[in-house]
mmCIF file of C-alpha atoms and ligand atoms in Angstrom:
data_model
loop_
_atom_site.group_PDB
_atom_site.id
_atom_site.type_symbol
_atom_site.label_atom_id
_atom_site.label_comp_id
_atom_site.label_asym_id
_atom_site.label_seq_id
_atom_site.Cartn_x
_atom_site.Cartn_y
_atom_site.Cartn_z
ATOM 1 C CA MET L 102 20.220 -4.008 -5.916
ATOM 2 C CA ASN L 103 18.046 -3.985 -9.070
ATOM 3 C CA ILE L 104 14.515 -4.697 -7.888
ATOM 4 C CA LEU L 105 11.273 -5.334 -9.745
ATOM 5 C CA VAL L 106 8.188 -4.211 -7.805
ATOM 6 C CA THR L 107 5.017 -5.748 -9.224
ATOM 7 C CA GLY L 108 2.048 -3.591 -8.266
ATOM 8 C CA GLY L 109 4.463 -0.691 -7.746
ATOM 9 C CA ALA L 110 1.843 1.827 -8.927
ATOM 10 C CA GLY L 111 -0.549 0.708 -6.200
ATOM 11 C CA TYR L 112 -1.014 1.893 -2.645
ATOM 12 C CA ILE L 113 1.540 -0.260 -0.839
ATOM 13 C CA GLY L 114 3.805 -0.755 -3.866
ATOM 14 C CA SER L 115 4.277 2.988 -4.408
ATOM 15 C CA ILE L 116 5.247 3.573 -0.768
ATOM 16 C CA LEU L 117 7.522 0.523 -0.791
ATOM 17 C CA THR L 118 9.204 1.954 -3.903
ATOM 18 C CA GLU L 119 9.818 5.229 -2.022
ATOM 19 C CA GLU L 120 11.591 3.268 0.733
ATOM 20 C CA LEU L 121 13.613 1.158 -1.723
ATOM 21 C CA VAL L 122 14.800 4.243 -3.617
ATOM 22 C CA ALA L 123 15.660 5.951 -0.304
ATOM 23 C CA ASN L 124 17.747 2.876 0.581
ATOM 24 C CA GLY L 125 19.761 3.183 -2.634
ATOM 25 C CA HIS L 126 18.085 0.462 -4.707
ATOM 26 C CA THR L 127 17.279 0.726 -8.421
ATOM 27 C CA VAL L 128 13.587 0.014 -8.957
ATOM 28 C CA VAL L 129 11.561 -1.113 -11.951
ATOM 29 C CA VAL L 130 7.828 -0.723 -11.349
ATOM 30 C CA TYR L 131 5.792 -3.364 -13.189
ATOM 31 C CA ASP L 132 2.048 -2.677 -13.121
ATOM 32 C CA ASN L 133 -0.903 -3.119 -15.482
ATOM 33 C CA LEU L 134 -2.581 0.025 -14.031
ATOM 34 C CA VAL L 135 -5.865 -1.816 -13.508
ATOM 35 C CA MET L 136 -5.752 -0.892 -9.819
ATOM 36 C CA GLY L 137 -2.569 1.204 -9.826
ATOM 37 C CA HIS L 138 -2.075 4.831 -10.902
ATOM 38 C CA ARG L 139 0.504 6.174 -13.348
ATOM 39 C CA ALA L 140 0.974 9.222 -11.099
ATOM 40 C CA ALA L 141 1.943 6.958 -8.194
ATOM 41 C CA VAL L 142 4.998 5.611 -10.039
ATOM 42 C CA HIS L 143 8.142 7.011 -8.422
ATOM 43 C CA SER L 144 9.972 9.527 -10.613
ATOM 44 C CA LYS L 145 13.267 7.659 -10.081
ATOM 45 C CA ALA L 146 11.827 4.254 -11.024
ATOM 46 C CA ALA L 147 11.639 2.768 -14.521
ATOM 47 C CA PHE L 148 8.084 1.843 -15.458
ATOM 48 C CA VAL L 149 6.758 -1.125 -17.438
ATOM 49 C CA GLU L 150 2.994 -1.112 -18.035
ATOM 50 C CA ALA L 151 2.119 -4.784 -18.378
ATOM 51 C CA ASP L 152 0.380 -7.689 -16.707
ATOM 52 C CA ILE L 153 2.294 -10.295 -14.697
ATOM 53 C CA ALA L 154 0.447 -12.925 -16.733
ATOM 54 C CA ASP L 155 2.276 -11.635 -19.816
ATOM 55 C CA THR L 156 5.237 -13.967 -19.401
ATOM 56 C CA GLY L 157 7.077 -12.700 -22.486
ATOM 57 C CA VAL L 158 7.210 -9.071 -21.336
ATOM 58 C CA LEU L 159 7.941 -10.132 -17.779
ATOM 59 C CA THR L 160 10.877 -12.397 -18.657
ATOM 60 C CA ARG L 161 12.295 -9.728 -20.974
ATOM 61 C CA THR L 162 11.976 -7.092 -18.246
ATOM 62 C CA LEU L 163 13.746 -9.304 -15.698
ATOM 63 C CA LYS L 164 16.609 -9.890 -18.109
ATOM 64 C CA GLU L 165 16.922 -6.396 -19.610
ATOM 65 C CA HIS L 166 17.032 -4.680 -16.217
ATOM 66 C CA SER L 167 19.310 -7.352 -14.667
ATOM 67 C CA ILE L 168 16.763 -7.795 -11.885
ATOM 68 C CA GLU L 169 18.236 -9.351 -8.729
ATOM 69 C CA ALA L 170 15.087 -9.541 -6.605
ATOM 70 C CA VAL L 171 11.338 -9.313 -7.097
ATOM 71 C CA MET L 172 8.887 -7.766 -4.663
ATOM 72 C CA HIS L 173 5.556 -9.229 -5.699
ATOM 73 C CA LEU L 174 2.615 -7.101 -4.610
ATOM 74 C CA ALA L 175 0.395 -7.120 -7.709
ATOM 75 C CA ALA L 176 -2.938 -8.683 -6.704
ATOM 76 C CA TYR L 177 -6.600 -8.049 -6.137
ATOM 77 C CA THR L 178 -7.196 -7.483 -2.430
ATOM 78 C CA SER L 179 -10.902 -7.219 -1.650
ATOM 79 C CA VAL L 180 -12.130 -9.987 0.607
ATOM 80 C CA GLY L 181 -15.831 -9.499 -0.279
ATOM 81 C CA GLU L 182 -15.155 -9.462 -4.020
ATOM 82 C CA SER L 183 -13.134 -12.678 -3.740
ATOM 83 C CA VAL L 184 -16.180 -14.442 -2.314
ATOM 84 C CA ALA L 185 -18.456 -13.078 -5.042
ATOM 85 C CA ASN L 186 -15.988 -13.616 -7.906
ATOM 86 C CA PRO L 187 -13.509 -16.346 -6.900
ATOM 87 C CA GLU L 188 -12.242 -17.048 -10.442
ATOM 88 C CA LYS L 189 -10.815 -13.522 -10.677
ATOM 89 C CA TYR L 190 -8.728 -14.180 -7.556
ATOM 90 C CA ILE L 191 -7.628 -17.667 -8.588
ATOM 91 C CA GLN L 192 -6.564 -16.412 -12.014
ATOM 92 C CA ASN L 193 -4.871 -13.132 -11.100
ATOM 93 C CA ASN L 194 -3.525 -13.844 -7.647
ATOM 94 C CA TYR L 195 -2.556 -17.491 -8.021
ATOM 95 C CA VAL L 196 -2.170 -18.565 -11.664
ATOM 96 C CA ALA L 197 -0.441 -15.332 -12.705
ATOM 97 C CA SER L 198 1.861 -15.509 -9.669
ATOM 98 C CA VAL L 199 3.006 -18.988 -10.664
ATOM 99 C CA SER L 200 3.779 -17.718 -14.153
ATOM 100 C CA LEU L 201 5.836 -14.966 -12.481
ATOM 101 C CA LEU L 202 7.819 -17.660 -10.621
ATOM 102 C CA ASP L 203 8.410 -19.460 -13.932
ATOM 103 C CA ALA L 204 9.628 -16.236 -15.517
ATOM 104 C CA MET L 205 12.028 -15.747 -12.601
ATOM 105 C CA VAL L 206 13.418 -19.263 -13.017
ATOM 106 C CA GLU L 207 13.795 -18.656 -16.769
ATOM 107 C CA ALA L 208 15.632 -15.349 -16.145
ATOM 108 C CA GLY L 209 17.768 -16.742 -13.302
ATOM 109 C CA VAL L 210 16.307 -14.437 -10.606
ATOM 110 C CA THR L 211 16.459 -16.227 -7.255
ATOM 111 C CA ARG L 212 15.016 -13.836 -4.660
ATOM 112 C CA ILE L 213 11.415 -12.834 -4.019
ATOM 113 C CA VAL L 214 9.511 -11.044 -1.275
ATOM 114 C CA PHE L 215 5.832 -11.969 -1.540
ATOM 115 C CA SER L 216 2.835 -10.027 -0.197
ATOM 116 C CA SER L 217 0.768 -12.574 1.616
ATOM 117 C CA THR L 218 -2.060 -11.932 4.020
ATOM 118 C CA ALA L 219 -3.596 -12.584 7.417
ATOM 119 C CA ALA L 220 -6.534 -13.973 5.440
ATOM 120 C CA VAL L 221 -4.581 -17.254 5.068
ATOM 121 C CA TYR L 222 -5.488 -18.125 8.683
ATOM 122 C CA GLY L 223 -9.284 -18.001 8.385
ATOM 123 C CA GLU L 224 -11.196 -17.993 11.673
ATOM 124 C CA PRO L 225 -8.469 -18.138 14.358
ATOM 125 C CA LYS L 226 -8.584 -20.800 17.075
ATOM 126 C CA LYS L 227 -6.377 -18.691 19.350
ATOM 127 C CA LEU L 228 -4.991 -15.148 19.333
ATOM 128 C CA PRO L 229 -2.676 -13.506 18.560
ATOM 129 C CA LEU L 230 -1.899 -15.586 15.490
ATOM 130 C CA THR L 231 1.593 -16.993 15.100
ATOM 131 C CA GLU L 232 3.128 -18.288 11.888
ATOM 132 C CA GLU L 233 2.799 -21.861 13.204
ATOM 133 C CA ASP L 234 -0.975 -21.615 13.561
ATOM 134 C CA GLU L 235 -3.210 -23.557 11.227
ATOM 135 C CA THR L 236 -3.985 -21.967 7.856
ATOM 136 C CA SER L 237 -7.599 -22.446 6.861
ATOM 137 C CA PRO L 238 -8.819 -19.490 4.778
ATOM 138 C CA ILE L 239 -12.537 -18.664 4.682
ATOM 139 C CA ASN L 240 -12.387 -16.579 1.499
ATOM 140 C CA THR L 241 -10.848 -17.043 -1.940
ATOM 141 C CA TYR L 242 -8.542 -14.077 -1.414
ATOM 142 C CA GLY L 243 -6.857 -15.932 1.460
ATOM 143 C CA GLU L 244 -6.883 -19.200 -0.479
ATOM 144 C CA SER L 245 -5.228 -17.628 -3.499
ATOM 145 C CA LYS L 246 -2.407 -16.184 -1.367
ATOM 146 C CA LEU L 247 -1.914 -19.432 0.581
ATOM 147 C CA ALA L 248 -1.671 -21.336 -2.700
ATOM 148 C CA VAL L 249 1.163 -19.002 -3.788
ATOM 149 C CA GLU L 250 2.951 -19.561 -0.458
ATOM 150 C CA LYS L 251 2.783 -23.317 -1.080
ATOM 151 C CA ALA L 252 4.112 -22.849 -4.615
ATOM 152 C CA LEU L 253 6.997 -20.781 -3.195
ATOM 153 C CA TRP L 254 8.086 -23.696 -0.984
ATOM 154 C CA LYS L 255 8.077 -25.980 -4.042
ATOM 155 C CA TYR L 256 10.054 -23.524 -6.168
ATOM 156 C CA ASN L 257 12.421 -23.171 -3.227
ATOM 157 C CA GLU L 258 13.018 -26.938 -3.112
ATOM 158 C CA ASN L 259 13.123 -27.534 -6.855
ATOM 159 C CA HIS L 260 14.663 -24.337 -8.246
ATOM 160 C CA GLY L 261 16.571 -22.804 -5.324
ATOM 161 C CA LEU L 262 14.251 -19.768 -5.285
ATOM 162 C CA ARG L 263 14.625 -17.965 -1.955
ATOM 163 C CA PHE L 264 11.564 -16.178 -0.613
ATOM 164 C CA VAL L 265 10.078 -14.313 2.288
ATOM 165 C CA ALA L 266 6.271 -14.283 2.442
ATOM 166 C CA LEU L 267 4.954 -11.411 4.541
ATOM 167 C CA ARG L 268 1.476 -12.004 5.908
ATOM 168 C CA TYR L 269 0.056 -8.483 6.073
ATOM 169 C CA PHE L 270 -2.617 -7.743 8.614
ATOM 170 C CA ASN L 271 -4.642 -4.537 8.047
ATOM 171 C CA VAL L 272 -2.483 -1.930 6.369
ATOM 172 C CA GLY L 273 -3.335 1.760 6.698
ATOM 173 C CA GLY L 274 -1.822 5.230 6.610
ATOM 174 C CA ALA L 275 0.059 7.144 3.940
ATOM 175 C CA SER L 276 3.440 8.656 3.136
ATOM 176 C CA LEU L 277 3.656 12.338 2.260
ATOM 177 C CA HIS L 278 3.489 11.409 -1.424
ATOM 178 C CA ASN L 279 1.272 8.362 -1.738
ATOM 179 C CA GLY L 280 -1.899 6.977 -0.201
ATOM 180 C CA GLU L 281 -4.698 4.472 -0.694
ATOM 181 C CA TRP L 282 -6.969 5.292 -3.654
ATOM 182 C CA HIS L 283 -9.216 2.571 -5.032
ATOM 183 C CA ASP L 284 -12.353 2.744 -7.132
ATOM 184 C CA PRO L 285 -14.542 1.308 -5.766
ATOM 185 C CA GLU L 286 -13.077 1.586 -2.262
ATOM 186 C CA THR L 287 -13.860 -1.323 0.053
ATOM 187 C CA HIS L 288 -11.356 -0.869 2.893
ATOM 188 C CA LEU L 289 -12.403 0.440 6.259
ATOM 189 C CA ILE L 290 -10.009 3.343 6.867
ATOM 190 C CA PRO L 291 -10.522 5.027 3.468
ATOM 191 C CA ASP L 292 -14.264 4.452 3.766
ATOM 192 C CA ILE L 293 -14.320 6.102 7.202
ATOM 193 C CA LEU L 294 -12.251 9.106 6.137
ATOM 194 C CA ASN L 295 -14.205 9.519 2.903
ATOM 195 C CA THR L 296 -17.304 9.781 5.070
ATOM 196 C CA ALA L 297 -15.524 12.236 7.384
ATOM 197 C CA ARG L 298 -14.760 14.555 4.464
ATOM 198 C CA GLY L 299 -18.239 14.259 2.974
ATOM 199 C CA LYS L 300 -17.278 12.280 -0.137
ATOM 200 C CA ASP L 301 -19.501 9.453 1.147
ATOM 201 C CA GLU L 302 -22.739 10.216 2.973
ATOM 202 C CA ILE L 303 -22.712 7.463 5.552
ATOM 203 C CA LEU L 304 -20.401 4.671 6.652
ATOM 204 C CA GLU L 305 -21.905 1.211 6.491
ATOM 205 C CA ILE L 306 -20.710 -1.110 9.257
ATOM 206 C CA TYR L 307 -20.902 -4.760 8.279
ATOM 207 C CA GLY L 308 -22.452 -6.446 11.294
ATOM 208 C CA ASN L 309 -22.838 -5.640 14.997
ATOM 209 C CA ASP L 310 -23.363 -9.169 16.290
ATOM 210 C CA TYR L 311 -19.852 -10.596 16.160
ATOM 211 C CA PRO L 312 -18.524 -12.324 19.300
ATOM 212 C CA THR L 313 -16.323 -9.315 20.159
ATOM 213 C CA PRO L 314 -16.617 -6.803 23.043
ATOM 214 C CA ASP L 315 -18.631 -4.275 20.994
ATOM 215 C CA GLY L 316 -20.057 -6.624 18.343
ATOM 216 C CA THR L 317 -17.954 -5.298 15.448
ATOM 217 C CA CYS L 318 -14.947 -7.022 13.849
ATOM 218 C CA VAL L 319 -11.509 -6.566 15.390
ATOM 219 C CA ARG L 320 -8.444 -6.120 13.193
ATOM 220 C CA ASP L 321 -4.734 -5.425 13.672
ATOM 221 C CA TYR L 322 -3.886 -2.134 11.910
ATOM 222 C CA ILE L 323 -0.300 -1.579 10.788
ATOM 223 C CA HIS L 324 1.215 1.598 9.315
ATOM 224 C CA VAL L 325 2.163 1.234 5.654
ATOM 225 C CA LYS L 326 5.617 2.751 6.311
ATOM 226 C CA ASP L 327 6.404 0.137 8.964
ATOM 227 C CA LEU L 328 5.227 -2.483 6.505
ATOM 228 C CA ALA L 329 7.488 -1.100 3.760
ATOM 229 C CA ASN L 330 10.410 -1.128 6.145
ATOM 230 C CA ALA L 331 9.825 -4.841 6.881
ATOM 231 C CA HIS L 332 10.214 -5.560 3.147
ATOM 232 C CA ILE L 333 13.687 -4.015 3.176
ATOM 233 C CA LEU L 334 14.666 -6.235 6.126
ATOM 234 C CA ALA L 335 13.203 -9.264 4.330
ATOM 235 C CA LEU L 336 15.162 -8.436 1.187
ATOM 236 C CA ASN L 337 18.397 -8.280 3.153
ATOM 237 C CA ALA L 338 17.655 -11.641 4.812
ATOM 238 C CA LEU L 339 17.081 -13.503 1.549
ATOM 239 C CA ASP L 340 20.708 -14.530 1.149
ATOM 240 C CA ASP L 341 20.418 -16.792 4.169
ATOM 241 C CA PHE L 342 16.983 -18.361 4.254
ATOM 242 C CA SER L 343 13.339 -18.540 3.174
ATOM 243 C CA GLY L 344 10.330 -18.179 5.432
ATOM 244 C CA VAL L 345 7.005 -16.709 6.411
ATOM 245 C CA TYR L 346 6.383 -13.759 8.744
ATOM 246 C CA ASN L 347 3.330 -12.044 10.183
ATOM 247 C CA LEU L 348 3.238 -8.280 9.823
ATOM 248 C CA GLY L 349 0.961 -6.734 12.402
ATOM 249 C CA THR L 350 1.281 -5.039 15.770
ATOM 250 C CA GLY L 351 -0.504 -7.478 18.098
ATOM 251 C CA ILE L 352 -3.007 -4.738 18.978
ATOM 252 C CA GLY L 353 -6.614 -5.279 17.976
ATOM 253 C CA ASN L 354 -9.074 -2.465 17.295
ATOM 254 C CA SER L 355 -12.751 -2.901 16.552
ATOM 255 C CA VAL L 356 -14.528 -1.142 13.690
ATOM 256 C CA ARG L 357 -16.233 1.089 16.259
ATOM 257 C CA GLU L 358 -12.875 1.976 17.850
ATOM 258 C CA VAL L 359 -11.409 2.971 14.485
ATOM 259 C CA ILE L 360 -14.436 5.199 13.844
ATOM 260 C CA GLU L 361 -14.083 6.814 17.307
ATOM 261 C CA ALA L 362 -10.392 7.526 16.678
ATOM 262 C CA ALA L 363 -11.258 9.021 13.271
ATOM 263 C CA ARG L 364 -13.934 11.258 14.833
ATOM 264 C CA ARG L 365 -11.340 12.513 17.318
ATOM 265 C CA ILE L 366 -8.711 13.191 14.665
ATOM 266 C CA THR L 367 -10.940 14.770 12.027
ATOM 267 C CA GLY L 368 -13.511 16.488 14.257
ATOM 268 C CA ALA L 369 -16.178 15.201 11.851
ATOM 269 C CA PRO L 370 -19.297 13.409 13.114
ATOM 270 C CA ILE L 371 -18.984 10.416 10.663
ATOM 271 C CA PRO L 372 -22.549 9.096 10.503
ATOM 272 C CA VAL L 373 -22.857 5.304 10.482
ATOM 273 C CA LYS L 374 -25.459 2.643 9.903
ATOM 274 C CA PHE L 375 -25.274 -1.071 10.630
ATOM 275 C CA ILE L 376 -25.987 -3.470 7.810
ATOM 276 C CA GLU L 377 -25.572 -7.231 7.417
ATOM 277 C CA ARG L 378 -22.290 -9.027 7.925
ATOM 278 C CA ARG L 379 -20.014 -9.159 4.880
ATOM 279 C CA PRO L 380 -19.363 -12.770 3.765
ATOM 280 C CA GLY L 381 -15.797 -13.947 4.374
ATOM 281 C CA ASP L 382 -15.053 -11.708 7.395
ATOM 282 C CA PRO L 383 -13.512 -13.440 10.442
ATOM 283 C CA ALA L 384 -14.555 -11.863 13.769
ATOM 284 C CA VAL L 385 -11.022 -11.127 15.028
ATOM 285 C CA LEU L 386 -7.576 -11.111 13.403
ATOM 286 C CA THR L 387 -4.546 -10.052 15.429
ATOM 287 C CA ALA L 388 -0.928 -10.941 14.791
ATOM 288 C CA SER L 389 1.982 -11.995 16.860
ATOM 289 C CA ALA L 390 4.888 -10.239 15.136
ATOM 290 C CA GLU L 391 7.477 -11.653 17.546
ATOM 291 C CA LYS L 392 9.120 -13.779 14.851
ATOM 292 C CA ILE L 393 9.981 -10.895 12.499
ATOM 293 C CA LYS L 394 11.060 -8.731 15.435
ATOM 294 C CA ARG L 395 13.317 -11.477 16.769
ATOM 295 C CA GLU L 396 14.725 -12.820 13.502
ATOM 296 C CA LEU L 397 14.906 -9.724 11.287
ATOM 297 C CA GLY L 398 15.055 -6.977 13.921
ATOM 298 C CA TRP L 399 11.844 -5.278 12.740
ATOM 299 C CA LYS L 400 10.887 -2.294 14.922
ATOM 300 C CA PRO L 401 7.566 -0.648 14.051
ATOM 301 C CA GLN L 402 7.691 3.124 14.622
ATOM 302 C CA ASP L 403 4.130 4.210 13.929
ATOM 303 C CA ASP L 404 2.118 1.378 15.419
ATOM 304 C CA ASN L 405 -0.886 3.291 16.646
ATOM 305 C CA LEU L 406 -4.201 4.202 15.089
ATOM 306 C CA ASP L 407 -3.723 7.953 15.484
ATOM 307 C CA LYS L 408 -0.582 7.959 13.349
ATOM 308 C CA ILE L 409 -2.174 5.657 10.779
ATOM 309 C CA LEU L 410 -5.345 7.740 10.491
ATOM 310 C CA GLY L 411 -3.518 11.074 10.840
ATOM 311 C CA SER L 412 -1.053 10.395 8.005
ATOM 312 C CA TYR L 413 -3.821 9.296 5.644
ATOM 313 C CA TRP L 414 -6.038 12.242 6.651
ATOM 314 C CA LEU L 415 -3.160 14.604 5.799
ATOM 315 C CA TRP L 416 -2.654 12.912 2.424
ATOM 316 C CA LEU L 417 -6.369 13.256 1.631
ATOM 317 C CA GLN L 418 -6.296 16.956 2.564
ATOM 318 C CA ASN L 419 -3.408 17.472 0.155
ATOM 319 C CA ASN L 420 -4.856 15.160 -2.525
ATOM 320 C CA PRO L 421 -8.641 15.474 -2.329
ATOM 321 C CA ASN L 422 -9.012 13.789 -5.729
ATOM 322 C CA GLY L 423 -6.356 11.178 -5.030
ATOM 323 C CA TYR L 424 -4.572 10.508 -8.312
ATOM 324 C CA ASP L 425 -7.606 11.309 -10.490
ATOM 325 C CA ASP L 426 -6.412 14.808 -11.426
ATOM 326 C CA LYS L 427 -2.755 13.848 -11.897
ATOM 327 C CA VAL L 428 -0.930 12.433 -14.889
HETATM 328 N N1 UFG I 769 -15.763 -2.720 7.162
HETATM 329 C C1 UFG I 769 -16.964 -2.073 7.430
HETATM 330 N N2 UFG I 769 -17.380 -1.108 6.552
HETATM 331 C C2 UFG I 769 -16.645 -0.764 5.444
HETATM 332 C C3 UFG I 769 -15.442 -1.422 5.194
HETATM 333 C C4 UFG I 769 -15.027 -2.403 6.074
HETATM 334 O O1 UFG I 769 -17.641 -2.365 8.406
HETATM 335 O O2 UFG I 769 -17.107 0.134 4.698
HETATM 336 C C5 UFG I 769 -15.280 -3.727 8.114
HETATM 337 C C6 UFG I 769 -15.104 -5.106 7.510
HETATM 338 O O3 UFG I 769 -16.286 -5.846 7.561
HETATM 339 C C7 UFG I 769 -13.999 -5.666 8.418
HETATM 340 C C8 UFG I 769 -13.164 -4.440 8.791
HETATM 341 O O4 UFG I 769 -14.010 -3.319 8.546
HETATM 342 O O5 UFG I 769 -14.579 -6.181 9.578
HETATM 343 C C9 UFG I 769 -11.912 -4.299 7.966
HETATM 344 O O6 UFG I 769 -12.283 -4.445 6.599
HETATM 345 P P1 UFG I 769 -11.278 -4.140 5.393
HETATM 346 O O7 UFG I 769 -12.016 -4.421 4.130
HETATM 347 O O8 UFG I 769 -10.679 -2.796 5.572
HETATM 348 O O9 UFG I 769 -10.107 -5.194 5.630
HETATM 349 P P2 UFG I 769 -10.160 -6.781 5.708
HETATM 350 O O10 UFG I 769 -9.883 -7.138 7.143
HETATM 351 O O11 UFG I 769 -11.344 -7.367 5.100
HETATM 352 O O12 UFG I 769 -8.965 -7.141 4.763
HETATM 353 C C10 UFG I 769 -7.741 -6.474 4.886
HETATM 354 C C11 UFG I 769 -7.047 -6.459 3.557
HETATM 355 C C12 UFG I 769 -6.664 -7.837 3.159
HETATM 356 C C13 UFG I 769 -5.945 -8.524 4.284
HETATM 357 C C14 UFG I 769 -6.730 -8.454 5.547
HETATM 358 C C15 UFG I 769 -5.971 -9.078 6.669
HETATM 359 O O13 UFG I 769 -7.866 -5.919 2.563
HETATM 360 O O14 UFG I 769 -5.836 -7.740 2.056
HETATM 361 O O15 UFG I 769 -6.983 -7.111 5.846
HETATM 362 O O16 UFG I 769 -6.637 -8.862 7.888
HETATM 363 F F1 UFG I 769 -5.796 -9.813 3.991
#
């Protein structure tokens, strides 16, 4: 199939592109390189450097490459930033996504896999979260993604657009070729391993007074390769139906547990200090992934912290400057 991957030069998009190419698909990476890296674009993919808000370029790209499905990952993804600067998230994650849907309708493209998030749930009333649970985001990041999900249902009803929205929980790990590299970095696993290798002096832990066993937030960490694989299953299911799936493992790990695992794997002491809670952080987020396992046959292979941390640690050893010294 001819597939457009928005955000294909980013962390998850680049690894998804690897999997798509390995499965015989023809990929066009569409990325404005604000967060993505030119060196992360797969050598077998075509590359269009543009913004999804640029409807003219987008519609032309869909038509010229005879795109049959879109995988829409391009977005800003920092929970804290979305609280501090909500307009950025409304504009880029929601408004621009709707213009992408319009471009698809205009070009006659009827399939989309959308990167949604666990942040759509807000503070859970029960755990693990299922797709039927109430959505009540507590940050603009989650709101912006939920608004796109709602738009997808409308475009489904009114334009026959078929979609799968994948609600990612906490994605980590690396492939041999690509890994997470943001500037500034706000995500826990890169922050921990950057402290382990001395790039950062100390890891700041946001809060130790959450209602969790050790006082730090609990999250459900999923390996990026398992996540990429779920997109391929979603793509294959799009002929039959539209729907929403959680992508997590059901296993919760606290911030302290992730740090302990990283100390074990790296042998580094990883100094930490506790600071105030970060606004917009729910105490616990864990997924029930039964629906995607049952309906799409998803089988995570690397669903443990050691494999997630180990693969990213290896990538950092091989790429100490990330993409900064590559062209
Ligand atoms: N944290 C720290 N110190 C850091 C970084 C993070 O204590 O330096 C804590 C956070 O407060 C949070 C946990 O580690 O409790 C995980 O934080 P991340 O920023 O790594 O991830 P989030 O849970 O905030 O968000 C991530 C993705 C979102 C996704 C969400 C779903 O960034 O896109 O998981 O759970 F929606």
